[in-house]
PDB file of C-alpha atoms in Angstrom:
ATOM      1  CA  MET H   2      82.346 142.399  94.301  1.00  0.00           C
ATOM      2  CA  ASP H   3      81.741 143.978  90.852  1.00  0.00           C
ATOM      3  CA  GLY H   4      83.169 141.292  88.945  1.00  0.00           C
ATOM      4  CA  VAL H   5      81.075 138.470  90.732  1.00  0.00           C
ATOM      5  CA  VAL H   6      78.390 137.100  88.398  1.00  0.00           C
ATOM      6  CA  LYS H   7      75.215 136.288  90.189  1.00  0.00           C
ATOM      7  CA  PRO H   8      72.861 133.783  88.370  1.00  0.00           C
ATOM      8  CA  LYS H   9      69.355 134.713  87.557  1.00  0.00           C
ATOM      9  CA  THR H  10      67.841 131.313  86.665  1.00  0.00           C
ATOM     10  CA  ARG H  11      68.368 127.654  87.854  1.00  0.00           C
ATOM     11  CA  GLN H  12      70.149 126.747  84.561  1.00  0.00           C
ATOM     12  CA  SER H  13      72.754 129.483  85.075  1.00  0.00           C
ATOM     13  CA  LYS H  14      73.303 128.657  88.488  1.00  0.00           C
ATOM     14  CA  ARG H  15      74.092 125.108  87.593  1.00  0.00           C
ATOM     15  CA  PHE H  16      76.330 126.216  84.818  1.00  0.00           C
ATOM     16  CA  LEU H  17      78.305 128.526  87.153  1.00  0.00           C
ATOM     17  CA  GLU H  18      78.446 125.645  89.679  1.00  0.00           C
ATOM     18  CA  SER H  19      79.995 123.288  87.080  1.00  0.00           C
ATOM     19  CA  ARG H  20      82.662 126.040  86.277  1.00  0.00           C
ATOM     20  CA  ALA H  21      83.492 126.884  89.836  1.00  0.00           C
ATOM     21  CA  PRO H  22      86.844 125.665  91.329  1.00  0.00           C
ATOM     22  CA  LYS H  23      86.421 122.115  93.110  1.00  0.00           C
ATOM     23  CA  LEU H  24      88.686 120.234  95.432  1.00  0.00           C
ATOM     24  CA  THR H  25      88.539 117.080  93.042  1.00  0.00           C
ATOM     25  CA  GLU H  26      88.467 118.612  89.490  1.00  0.00           C
ATOM     26  CA  ASN H  27      86.610 116.892  86.646  1.00  0.00           C
ATOM     27  CA  VAL H  28      88.399 115.116  83.794  1.00  0.00           C
ATOM     28  CA  LYS H  29      90.287 117.417  81.708  1.00  0.00           C
ATOM     29  CA  ASN H  30      88.775 118.000  78.335  1.00  0.00           C
ATOM     30  CA  ALA H  31      90.620 118.646  74.938  1.00  0.00           C
ATOM     31  CA  MET H  32      89.797 120.662  72.046  1.00  0.00           C
ATOM     32  CA  ILE H  33      91.110 119.571  68.714  1.00  0.00           C
ATOM     33  CA  MET H  34      91.269 122.148  65.846  1.00  0.00           C
ATOM     34  CA  LYS H  35      93.145 122.770  62.651  1.00  0.00           C
ATOM     35  CA  GLY H  36      94.561 125.913  61.286  1.00  0.00           C
ATOM     36  CA  GLY H  37      93.858 127.961  58.048  1.00  0.00           C
ATOM     37  CA  ASN H  38      95.999 125.578  56.077  1.00  0.00           C
ATOM     38  CA  THR H  39      96.393 121.824  56.667  1.00  0.00           C
ATOM     39  CA  SER H  40      97.310 118.862  54.768  1.00  0.00           C
ATOM     40  CA  GLN H  41      95.526 115.394  54.534  1.00  0.00           C
ATOM     41  CA  VAL H  42      98.064 113.947  56.941  1.00  0.00           C
ATOM     42  CA  VAL H  43      97.247 116.345  59.556  1.00  0.00           C
ATOM     43  CA  SER H  44      93.504 116.314  59.103  1.00  0.00           C
ATOM     44  CA  GLN H  45      93.744 112.435  59.423  1.00  0.00           C
ATOM     45  CA  THR H  46      96.021 112.557  62.402  1.00  0.00           C
ATOM     46  CA  LEU H  47      93.663 114.937  64.296  1.00  0.00           C
ATOM     47  CA  LYS H  48      90.580 112.651  63.699  1.00  0.00           C
ATOM     48  CA  ASN H  49      92.558 109.576  64.932  1.00  0.00           C
ATOM     49  CA  ILE H  50      93.770 111.182  67.899  1.00  0.00           C
ATOM     50  CA  TYR H  51      90.114 112.479  68.585  1.00  0.00           C
ATOM     51  CA  SER H  52      88.908 108.879  68.313  1.00  0.00           C
ATOM     52  CA  LEU H  53      91.340 107.884  71.048  1.00  0.00           C
ATOM     53  CA  LYS H  54      90.488 110.792  73.263  1.00  0.00           C
ATOM     54  CA  LYS H  55      86.592 110.546  72.922  1.00  0.00           C
ATOM     55  CA  PRO H  56      84.304 111.156  74.890  1.00  0.00           C
ATOM     56  CA  THR H  57      86.655 113.928  76.662  1.00  0.00           C
ATOM     57  CA  ALA H  58      87.339 115.695  73.544  1.00  0.00           C
ATOM     58  CA  LEU H  59      85.882 118.353  71.161  1.00  0.00           C
ATOM     59  CA  LEU H  60      86.595 118.217  67.430  1.00  0.00           C
ATOM     60  CA  TYR H  61      86.410 121.712  65.418  1.00  0.00           C
ATOM     61  CA  LYS H  62      85.446 120.940  62.009  1.00  0.00           C
ATOM     62  CA  LYS H  63      85.970 124.444  60.724  1.00  0.00           C
ATOM     63  CA  LYS H  64      89.461 126.170  60.100  1.00  0.00           C
ATOM     64  CA  ASN H  65      90.860 128.627  62.603  1.00  0.00           C
ATOM     65  CA  ILE H  66      93.162 131.161  61.241  1.00  0.00           C
ATOM     66  CA  THR H  67      95.613 131.475  64.255  1.00  0.00           C
ATOM     67  CA  ARG H  68      99.118 130.937  65.288  1.00  0.00           C
ATOM     68  CA  PRO H  69      99.288 129.814  68.852  1.00  0.00           C
ATOM     69  CA  PHE H  70     103.023 130.783  69.475  1.00  0.00           C
ATOM     70  CA  GLU H  71     102.745 134.160  68.167  1.00  0.00           C
ATOM     71  CA  ASP H  72      99.138 134.888  69.746  1.00  0.00           C
ATOM     72  CA  SER H  73      97.495 132.631  72.195  1.00  0.00           C
ATOM     73  CA  THR H  74      94.631 134.936  72.887  1.00  0.00           C
ATOM     74  CA  SER H  75      92.220 132.797  70.566  1.00  0.00           C
ATOM     75  CA  MET H  76      93.203 129.522  72.275  1.00  0.00           C
ATOM     76  CA  GLU H  77      92.590 131.018  75.620  1.00  0.00           C
ATOM     77  CA  PHE H  78      89.119 132.332  74.470  1.00  0.00           C
ATOM     78  CA  PHE H  79      87.994 128.966  72.968  1.00  0.00           C
ATOM     79  CA  SER H  80      89.340 127.248  76.109  1.00  0.00           C
ATOM     80  CA  LYS H  81      87.216 129.366  78.489  1.00  0.00           C
ATOM     81  CA  LYS H  82      84.143 129.031  76.104  1.00  0.00           C
ATOM     82  CA  THR H  83      84.380 125.266  76.067  1.00  0.00           C
ATOM     83  CA  ASP H  84      85.821 124.540  79.463  1.00  0.00           C
ATOM     84  CA  CYS H  85      88.806 122.675  78.053  1.00  0.00           C
ATOM     85  CA  SER H  86      92.392 122.728  79.689  1.00  0.00           C
ATOM     86  CA  LEU H  87      93.997 120.836  76.841  1.00  0.00           C
ATOM     87  CA  PHE H  88      94.449 121.618  73.106  1.00  0.00           C
ATOM     88  CA  LEU H  89      95.776 120.073  69.919  1.00  0.00           C
ATOM     89  CA  PHE H  90      96.355 122.322  66.982  1.00  0.00           C
ATOM     90  CA  GLY H  91      97.261 121.000  63.473  1.00  0.00           C
ATOM     91  CA  SER H  92      98.779 123.050  60.674  1.00  0.00           C
ATOM     92  CA  HIS H  93     100.657 122.754  57.498  1.00  0.00           C
ATOM     93  CA  ASN H  94     102.857 125.187  55.697  1.00  0.00           C
ATOM     94  CA  LYS H  95     106.269 125.312  53.716  1.00  0.00           C
ATOM     95  CA  LYS H  96     108.468 126.304  56.622  1.00  0.00           C
ATOM     96  CA  ARG H  97     106.914 123.848  59.143  1.00  0.00           C
ATOM     97  CA  PRO H  98     104.980 121.029  57.227  1.00  0.00           C
ATOM     98  CA  ASN H  99     102.756 118.667  58.871  1.00  0.00           C
ATOM     99  CA  ASN H 100     102.687 120.530  62.147  1.00  0.00           C
ATOM    100  CA  LEU H 101     101.248 119.537  65.576  1.00  0.00           C
ATOM    101  CA  ILE H 102     100.825 121.760  68.620  1.00  0.00           C
ATOM    102  CA  PHE H 103     100.163 120.134  71.988  1.00  0.00           C
ATOM    103  CA  GLY H 104      99.250 122.504  74.830  1.00  0.00           C
ATOM    104  CA  ARG H 105      97.575 122.939  78.056  1.00  0.00           C
ATOM    105  CA  LEU H 106      96.158 125.823  80.014  1.00  0.00           C
ATOM    106  CA  PHE H 107      96.220 126.857  83.651  1.00  0.00           C
ATOM    107  CA  ASP H 108      93.466 129.299  84.870  1.00  0.00           C
ATOM    108  CA  PHE H 109      92.504 129.660  81.104  1.00  0.00           C
ATOM    109  CA  HIS H 110      95.870 130.903  80.362  1.00  0.00           C
ATOM    110  CA  VAL H 111      98.554 128.965  78.168  1.00  0.00           C
ATOM    111  CA  LEU H 112     100.850 127.160  80.380  1.00  0.00           C
ATOM    112  CA  ASP H 113     102.879 124.858  78.167  1.00  0.00           C
ATOM    113  CA  MET H 114     103.123 124.429  74.224  1.00  0.00           C
ATOM    114  CA  ILE H 115     105.285 122.055  72.412  1.00  0.00           C
ATOM    115  CA  GLU H 116     105.312 121.687  68.641  1.00  0.00           C
ATOM    116  CA  LEU H 117     106.052 118.520  66.915  1.00  0.00           C
ATOM    117  CA  GLY H 118     106.434 117.665  63.082  1.00  0.00           C
ATOM    118  CA  ILE H 119     105.014 114.541  61.594  1.00  0.00           C
ATOM    119  CA  GLU H 120     107.657 112.694  59.473  1.00  0.00           C
ATOM    120  CA  LYS H 121     105.863 109.476  59.070  1.00  0.00           C
ATOM    121  CA  TYR H 122     102.269 108.513  59.615  1.00  0.00           C
ATOM    122  CA  MET H 123     100.104 105.447  59.674  1.00  0.00           C
ATOM    123  CA  SER H 124      96.181 105.751  60.262  1.00  0.00           C
ATOM    124  CA  LEU H 125      93.770 103.617  61.878  1.00  0.00           C
ATOM    125  CA  SER H 126      92.175 102.698  58.834  1.00  0.00           C
ATOM    126  CA  ASP H 127      95.532 101.248  57.488  1.00  0.00           C
ATOM    127  CA  VAL H 128      95.639  98.765  59.826  1.00  0.00           C
ATOM    128  CA  LYS H 129      93.160  95.680  59.593  1.00  0.00           C
ATOM    129  CA  GLY H 130      91.754  94.223  62.598  1.00  0.00           C
ATOM    130  CA  LYS H 131      89.785  95.069  65.786  1.00  0.00           C
ATOM    131  CA  THR H 132      90.358  98.352  67.484  1.00  0.00           C
ATOM    132  CA  CYS H 133      89.790  99.347  71.188  1.00  0.00           C
ATOM    133  CA  PRO H 134      86.427 100.507  72.026  1.00  0.00           C
ATOM    134  CA  GLU H 135      85.582 104.160  72.540  1.00  0.00           C
ATOM    135  CA  GLY H 136      86.586 105.524  76.051  1.00  0.00           C
ATOM    136  CA  THR H 137      89.151 102.977  76.828  1.00  0.00           C
ATOM    137  CA  LYS H 138      91.723 104.141  79.272  1.00  0.00           C
ATOM    138  CA  PRO H 139      95.101 103.501  77.826  1.00  0.00           C
ATOM    139  CA  MET H 140      98.346 102.238  79.498  1.00  0.00           C
ATOM    140  CA  LEU H 141     101.161 104.847  78.873  1.00  0.00           C
ATOM    141  CA  VAL H 142     104.848 103.530  78.355  1.00  0.00           C
ATOM    142  CA  PHE H 143     107.701 105.997  78.007  1.00  0.00           C
ATOM    143  CA  ALA H 144     111.080 104.707  76.831  1.00  0.00           C
ATOM    144  CA  GLY H 145     114.247 106.444  76.315  1.00  0.00           C
ATOM    145  CA  ASP H 146     116.780 108.378  78.590  1.00  0.00           C
ATOM    146  CA  SER H 147     115.814 111.875  77.247  1.00  0.00           C
ATOM    147  CA  PHE H 148     112.438 111.694  79.202  1.00  0.00           C
ATOM    148  CA  ASN H 149     114.447 111.643  82.306  1.00  0.00           C
ATOM    149  CA  THR H 150     117.400 113.944  81.591  1.00  0.00           C
ATOM    150  CA  ASP H 151     116.412 116.556  79.142  1.00  0.00           C
ATOM    151  CA  ASN H 152     113.931 119.265  80.444  1.00  0.00           C
ATOM    152  CA  GLU H 153     111.989 119.796  77.228  1.00  0.00           C
ATOM    153  CA  TYR H 154     111.468 116.159  77.011  1.00  0.00           C
ATOM    154  CA  LYS H 155     110.383 115.940  80.654  1.00  0.00           C
ATOM    155  CA  ARG H 156     107.579 118.640  80.092  1.00  0.00           C
ATOM    156  CA  LEU H 157     106.780 116.737  76.878  1.00  0.00           C
ATOM    157  CA  LYS H 158     106.211 113.413  78.863  1.00  0.00           C
ATOM    158  CA  SER H 159     104.053 115.485  81.698  1.00  0.00           C
ATOM    159  CA  LEU H 160     102.098 116.809  78.712  1.00  0.00           C
ATOM    160  CA  LEU H 161     101.274 113.719  76.882  1.00  0.00           C
ATOM    161  CA  ILE H 162     100.436 112.081  80.247  1.00  0.00           C
ATOM    162  CA  ASP H 163      97.765 114.747  80.823  1.00  0.00           C
ATOM    163  CA  PHE H 164      96.455 114.621  77.345  1.00  0.00           C
ATOM    164  CA  PHE H 165      96.029 110.762  77.116  1.00  0.00           C
ATOM    165  CA  ARG H 166      95.629 109.519  80.639  1.00  0.00           C
ATOM    166  CA  GLY H 167      91.830 109.587  80.726  1.00  0.00           C
ATOM    167  CA  PRO H 168      89.630 109.593  83.907  1.00  0.00           C
ATOM    168  CA  THR H 169      91.156 108.775  87.266  1.00  0.00           C
ATOM    169  CA  VAL H 170      89.782 105.251  88.294  1.00  0.00           C
ATOM    170  CA  SER H 171      90.132 103.302  91.621  1.00  0.00           C
ATOM    171  CA  ALA H 172      90.374  99.936  90.063  1.00  0.00           C
ATOM    172  CA  VAL H 173      90.652  98.343  86.683  1.00  0.00           C
ATOM    173  CA  ARG H 174      89.526  94.751  85.719  1.00  0.00           C
ATOM    174  CA  LEU H 175      92.177  92.686  83.937  1.00  0.00           C
ATOM    175  CA  ALA H 176      90.110  92.630  80.626  1.00  0.00           C
ATOM    176  CA  GLY H 177      90.023  96.330  80.676  1.00  0.00           C
ATOM    177  CA  LEU H 178      93.787  96.598  80.159  1.00  0.00           C
ATOM    178  CA  GLU H 179      93.456  96.289  76.487  1.00  0.00           C
ATOM    179  CA  HIS H 180      95.065  99.528  75.040  1.00  0.00           C
ATOM    180  CA  VAL H 181      98.686 100.615  75.189  1.00  0.00           C
ATOM    181  CA  LEU H 182     100.173 103.843  73.998  1.00  0.00           C
ATOM    182  CA  HIS H 183     104.071 103.587  73.675  1.00  0.00           C
ATOM    183  CA  PHE H 184     106.438 106.678  73.267  1.00  0.00           C
ATOM    184  CA  THR H 185     110.031 106.151  72.442  1.00  0.00           C
ATOM    185  CA  ALA H 186     112.615 109.023  72.292  1.00  0.00           C
ATOM    186  CA  LEU H 187     115.627 108.073  70.302  1.00  0.00           C
ATOM    187  CA  ASP H 188     118.059 110.105  68.063  1.00  0.00           C
ATOM    188  CA  GLY H 189     116.213 113.292  68.535  1.00  0.00           C
ATOM    189  CA  LYS H 190     112.757 111.606  67.244  1.00  0.00           C
ATOM    190  CA  ILE H 191     109.602 110.426  69.219  1.00  0.00           C
ATOM    191  CA  TYR H 192     108.034 107.414  68.129  1.00  0.00           C
ATOM    192  CA  MET H 193     104.278 107.011  68.911  1.00  0.00           C
ATOM    193  CA  ARG H 194     102.818 103.463  68.618  1.00  0.00           C
ATOM    194  CA  SER H 195      99.373 102.151  69.633  1.00  0.00           C
ATOM    195  CA  TYR H 196      98.892  98.507  70.606  1.00  0.00           C
ATOM    196  CA  ARG H 197      95.889  96.250  71.565  1.00  0.00           C
ATOM    197  CA  CYS H 198      96.619  93.893  74.395  1.00  0.00           C
ATOM    198  CA  LEU H 199      95.583  90.341  73.541  1.00  0.00           C
ATOM    199  CA  LEU H 200      94.961  87.827  76.569  1.00  0.00           C
ATOM    200  CA  LYS H 201      96.124  84.343  75.423  1.00  0.00           C
ATOM    201  CA  MET H 202      95.993  80.986  77.264  1.00  0.00           C
ATOM    202  CA  SER H 203      99.195  80.249  79.289  1.00  0.00           C
ATOM    203  CA  GLY H 204      98.096  77.040  81.430  1.00  0.00           C
ATOM    204  CA  CYS H 205      97.889  79.068  84.534  1.00  0.00           C
ATOM    205  CA  ARG H 206      95.822  81.675  86.182  1.00  0.00           C
ATOM    206  CA  THR H 207      97.930  84.582  84.786  1.00  0.00           C
ATOM    207  CA  PRO H 208      97.196  84.995  80.787  1.00  0.00           C
ATOM    208  CA  ARG H 209     100.059  85.370  78.295  1.00  0.00           C
ATOM    209  CA  ILE H 210      99.976  88.867  76.794  1.00  0.00           C
ATOM    210  CA  GLU H 211     100.650  89.646  73.138  1.00  0.00           C
ATOM    211  CA  LEU H 212     100.535  93.155  71.722  1.00  0.00           C
ATOM    212  CA  GLU H 213      98.926  93.866  68.167  1.00  0.00           C
ATOM    213  CA  GLU H 214      99.670  97.197  66.561  1.00  0.00           C
ATOM    214  CA  ILE H 215      96.386  99.103  65.751  1.00  0.00           C
ATOM    215  CA  GLY H 216      97.525 102.693  64.898  1.00  0.00           C
ATOM    216  CA  PRO H 217      97.832 105.474  64.692  1.00  0.00           C
ATOM    217  CA  SER H 218     101.402 105.309  64.251  1.00  0.00           C
ATOM    218  CA  LEU H 219     103.537 108.602  64.233  1.00  0.00           C
ATOM    219  CA  ASP H 220     107.225 109.445  63.681  1.00  0.00           C
ATOM    220  CA  LEU H 221     107.653 112.941  65.206  1.00  0.00           C
ATOM    221  CA  VAL H 222     110.262 115.444  65.634  1.00  0.00           C
ATOM    222  CA  LEU H 223     110.598 118.097  68.381  1.00  0.00           C
ATOM    223  CA  ARG H 224     110.292 121.643  67.087  1.00  0.00           C
ATOM    224  CA  ARG H 225     109.328 124.841  68.907  1.00  0.00           C
ATOM    225  CA  THR H 226     108.435 125.057  72.540  1.00  0.00           C
ATOM    226  CA  HIS H 227     106.897 127.451  74.887  1.00  0.00           C
ATOM    227  CA  LEU H 228     107.448 126.271  78.699  1.00  0.00           C
ATOM    228  CA  ALA H 229     106.120 127.846  81.821  1.00  0.00           C
ATOM    229  CA  SER H 230     108.470 129.230  84.416  1.00  0.00           C
ATOM    230  CA  ASP H 231     109.362 126.893  87.244  1.00  0.00           C
ATOM    231  CA  ASP H 232     107.303 129.234  89.662  1.00  0.00           C
ATOM    232  CA  LEU H 233     104.411 129.161  87.548  1.00  0.00           C
ATOM    233  CA  TYR H 234     104.907 125.437  86.925  1.00  0.00           C
ATOM    234  CA  LYS H 235     104.916 124.737  90.684  1.00  0.00           C
ATOM    235  CA  LEU H 236     101.880 126.910  91.245  1.00  0.00           C
ATOM    236  CA  ALA H 237      99.972 124.935  88.569  1.00  0.00           C
ATOM    237  CA  HIS H 238     100.765 121.721  90.455  1.00  0.00           C
ATOM    238  CA  LYS H 239      99.878 122.985  93.926  1.00  0.00           C
ATOM    239  CA  GLN H 240      97.152 121.074  95.927  1.00  0.00           C
ATOM    240  CA  PRO H 241      94.623 122.172  98.281  1.00  0.00           C
ATOM    241  CA  LYS H 242      95.365 121.556 101.979  1.00  0.00           C
ATOM    242  CA  ALA H 243      92.108 119.522 102.195  1.00  0.00           C
ATOM    243  CA  LEU H 244      93.344 117.099  99.684  1.00  0.00           C
ATOM    244  CA  LYS H 245      96.751 116.517 101.489  1.00  0.00           C
ATOM    245  CA  PRO H 246      96.610 113.433 103.808  1.00  0.00           C
ATOM    246  CA  LYS H 247      96.883 114.214 107.550  1.00  0.00           C
ATOM    247  CA  LYS H 248      99.787 112.862 109.465  1.00  0.00           C
ATOM    248  CA  LYS H 249      98.740 110.376 112.027  1.00  0.00           C
ATOM    249  CA  LYS H 250     100.735 110.069 115.281  1.00  0.00           C
ATOM    250  CA  ASN H 251     102.563 106.937 116.124  1.00  0.00           C
ATOM    251  CA  ILE H 252     102.226 105.262 112.902  1.00  0.00           C
ATOM    252  CA  SER H 253     104.992 104.592 110.504  1.00  0.00           C
ATOM    253  CA  HIS H 254     105.789 102.532 107.393  1.00  0.00           C
ATOM    254  CA  ASP H 255     108.982 100.520 106.363  1.00  0.00           C
ATOM    255  CA  VAL H 256     110.443 100.257 102.941  1.00  0.00           C
ATOM    256  CA  PHE H 257     108.023  97.477 101.848  1.00  0.00           C
ATOM    257  CA  GLY H 258     104.827  99.211 103.049  1.00  0.00           C
ATOM    258  CA  THR H 259     104.254  97.503 106.169  1.00  0.00           C
ATOM    259  CA  LYS H 260     102.421  99.543 108.513  1.00  0.00           C
ATOM    260  CA  PHE H 261     103.536  99.943 112.143  1.00  0.00           C
ATOM    261  CA  GLY H 262     101.977 101.438 115.196  1.00  0.00           C
ATOM    262  CA  ARG H 263     103.182 102.534 118.493  1.00  0.00           C
ATOM    263  CA  VAL H 264     101.050 102.122 121.642  1.00  0.00           C
ATOM    264  CA  HIS H 265     101.761 104.013 124.822  1.00  0.00           C
ATOM    265  CA  MET H 266     100.506 102.265 127.914  1.00  0.00           C
ATOM    266  CA  GLN H 267     100.942 103.023 131.894  1.00  0.00           C
ATOM    267  CA  PRO H 268     102.828 100.723 134.002  1.00  0.00           C
ATOM    268  CA  GLN H 269     100.460  97.631 135.427  1.00  0.00           C
ATOM    269  CA  ASP H 270     100.797  95.901 138.579  1.00  0.00           C
ATOM    270  CA  LEU H 271     100.557  92.127 137.597  1.00  0.00           C
ATOM    271  CA  THR H 272     100.189  91.164 141.187  1.00  0.00           C
ATOM    272  CA  LYS H 273      96.730  92.221 141.274  1.00  0.00           C
ATOM    273  CA  LEU H 274      95.813  90.937 137.848  1.00  0.00           C
ATOM    274  CA  GLN H 275      92.735  88.590 138.106  1.00  0.00           C
ATOM    275  CA  THR H 276      93.247  85.259 136.711  1.00  0.00           C
ATOM    276  CA  ARG H 277      91.000  82.262 136.132  1.00  0.00           C
ATOM    277  CA  LYS H 278      90.065  80.446 139.312  1.00  0.00           C
ATOM    278  CA  MET H 279      90.492  76.693 139.274  1.00  0.00           C
ATOM    279  CA  LYS H 280      90.006  74.280 142.162  1.00  0.00           C
ATOM    280  CA  GLY H 281      93.292  72.513 141.556  1.00  0.00           C
ATOM    281  CA  LEU H 282      95.074  75.759 142.138  1.00  0.00           C
ATOM    282  CA  ARG H 283      93.464  76.796 145.243  1.00  0.00           C
ATOM    283  CA  LYS H 284      95.534  76.973 148.521  1.00  0.00           C
ATOM    284  CA  ARG H 285      94.707  74.761 151.448  1.00  0.00           C
ATOM    285  CA  LYS H 286      93.802  76.476 154.685  1.00  0.00           C
ATOM    286  CA  GLY H 287      97.129  75.313 156.376  1.00  0.00           C
ATOM    287  CA  GLU H 288      99.154  76.936 153.421  1.00  0.00           C
ATOM    288  CA  ALA H 289      97.138  80.053 153.600  1.00  0.00           C
ATOM    289  CA  MET H 290      97.888  80.456 157.223  1.00  0.00           C
ATOM    290  CA  ALA H 291     101.608  79.744 156.658  1.00  0.00           C
ATOM    291  CA  ASP H 292     101.733  82.410 153.815  1.00  0.00           C
ATOM    292  CA  GLU H 293      99.971  85.006 156.180  1.00  0.00           C
ATOM    293  CA  GLY H 294     102.571  84.280 158.814  1.00  0.00           C
ATOM    294  CA  LYS H 295     105.343  84.873 156.577  1.00  0.00           C
ATOM    295  CA  LYS H 296     104.003  88.121 155.307  1.00  0.00           C
ATOM    296  CA  ALA H 297     103.398  89.234 158.893  1.00  0.00           C
ATOM    297  CA  LYS H 298     107.167  88.510 159.926  1.00  0.00           C
ATOM    298  CA  ILE H 299     108.450  90.315 156.893  1.00  0.00           C
ATOM    299  CA  VAL H 300     106.293  93.433 157.911  1.00  0.00           C
ATOM    300  CA  ASN H 301     107.471  93.337 161.553  1.00  0.00           C
ATOM    301  CA  GLY H 302     110.993  92.947 160.297  1.00  0.00           C
ATOM    302  CA  GLN H 303     110.714  96.024 158.134  1.00  0.00           C
ATOM    303  CA  SER H 304     109.138  98.067 160.887  1.00  0.00           C
TER     304      SER H 304
END
């Protein structure tokens, strides 16, 4: 109880409520910062990625003399201060030129960090033409067997999805699907390309789609990695019980998604079922007397 912070003002109360755990968490924010020594390529790359990530990103303009792989306390401090669970750190030195570190945190502690080196770069300003508006939710495409077989590439894929996925939405209009981020893993390199979707006339209701490269364009190579253990990684992905869908009885689905329901009913006596009365189906007086006589004989015979 000594560690519980009690708010003294309404403003501090709202602040603590915004930082408190929730069943449905807010959109993950990212902090983008550069190290003590950076090159022009790294600085321009950080600015371009910040333009793709806005408005859920925070760009630090001052240099931060830190090395996340040697000491991650500074990253955890800035994460807790700004409420950011993702970070991108850029640096440059003789041993590792044009260096980018993608990372994410769990409970304000570093979970995963992956270091990538920039070998080739093309910025947004190098491509002439229209760009996607700010806050556009991108479509992520991953190509290459390494993203499904190699453990490091699997974590890199998960980290990139967390970083670029944007807010969770229930529906997207067709015109809103205008930005594509394509990642290709081939021969030990990762190729990142950014495209704008153009909807062309096709003569039918479904438009013809063309892709126009808009930048930034990066050729990356995998360097150092710091991956969480399987137990910690599983704990970070654990969902609260309140969010898990409750299983409904007597309801099943087939492989095509068709919903089937099973109904349990008591046995019914159809002889007592009341049907529609019509004059043409009425029995005459003589027929009714004959039916009653037959029933009486059957009862006497059984007795």
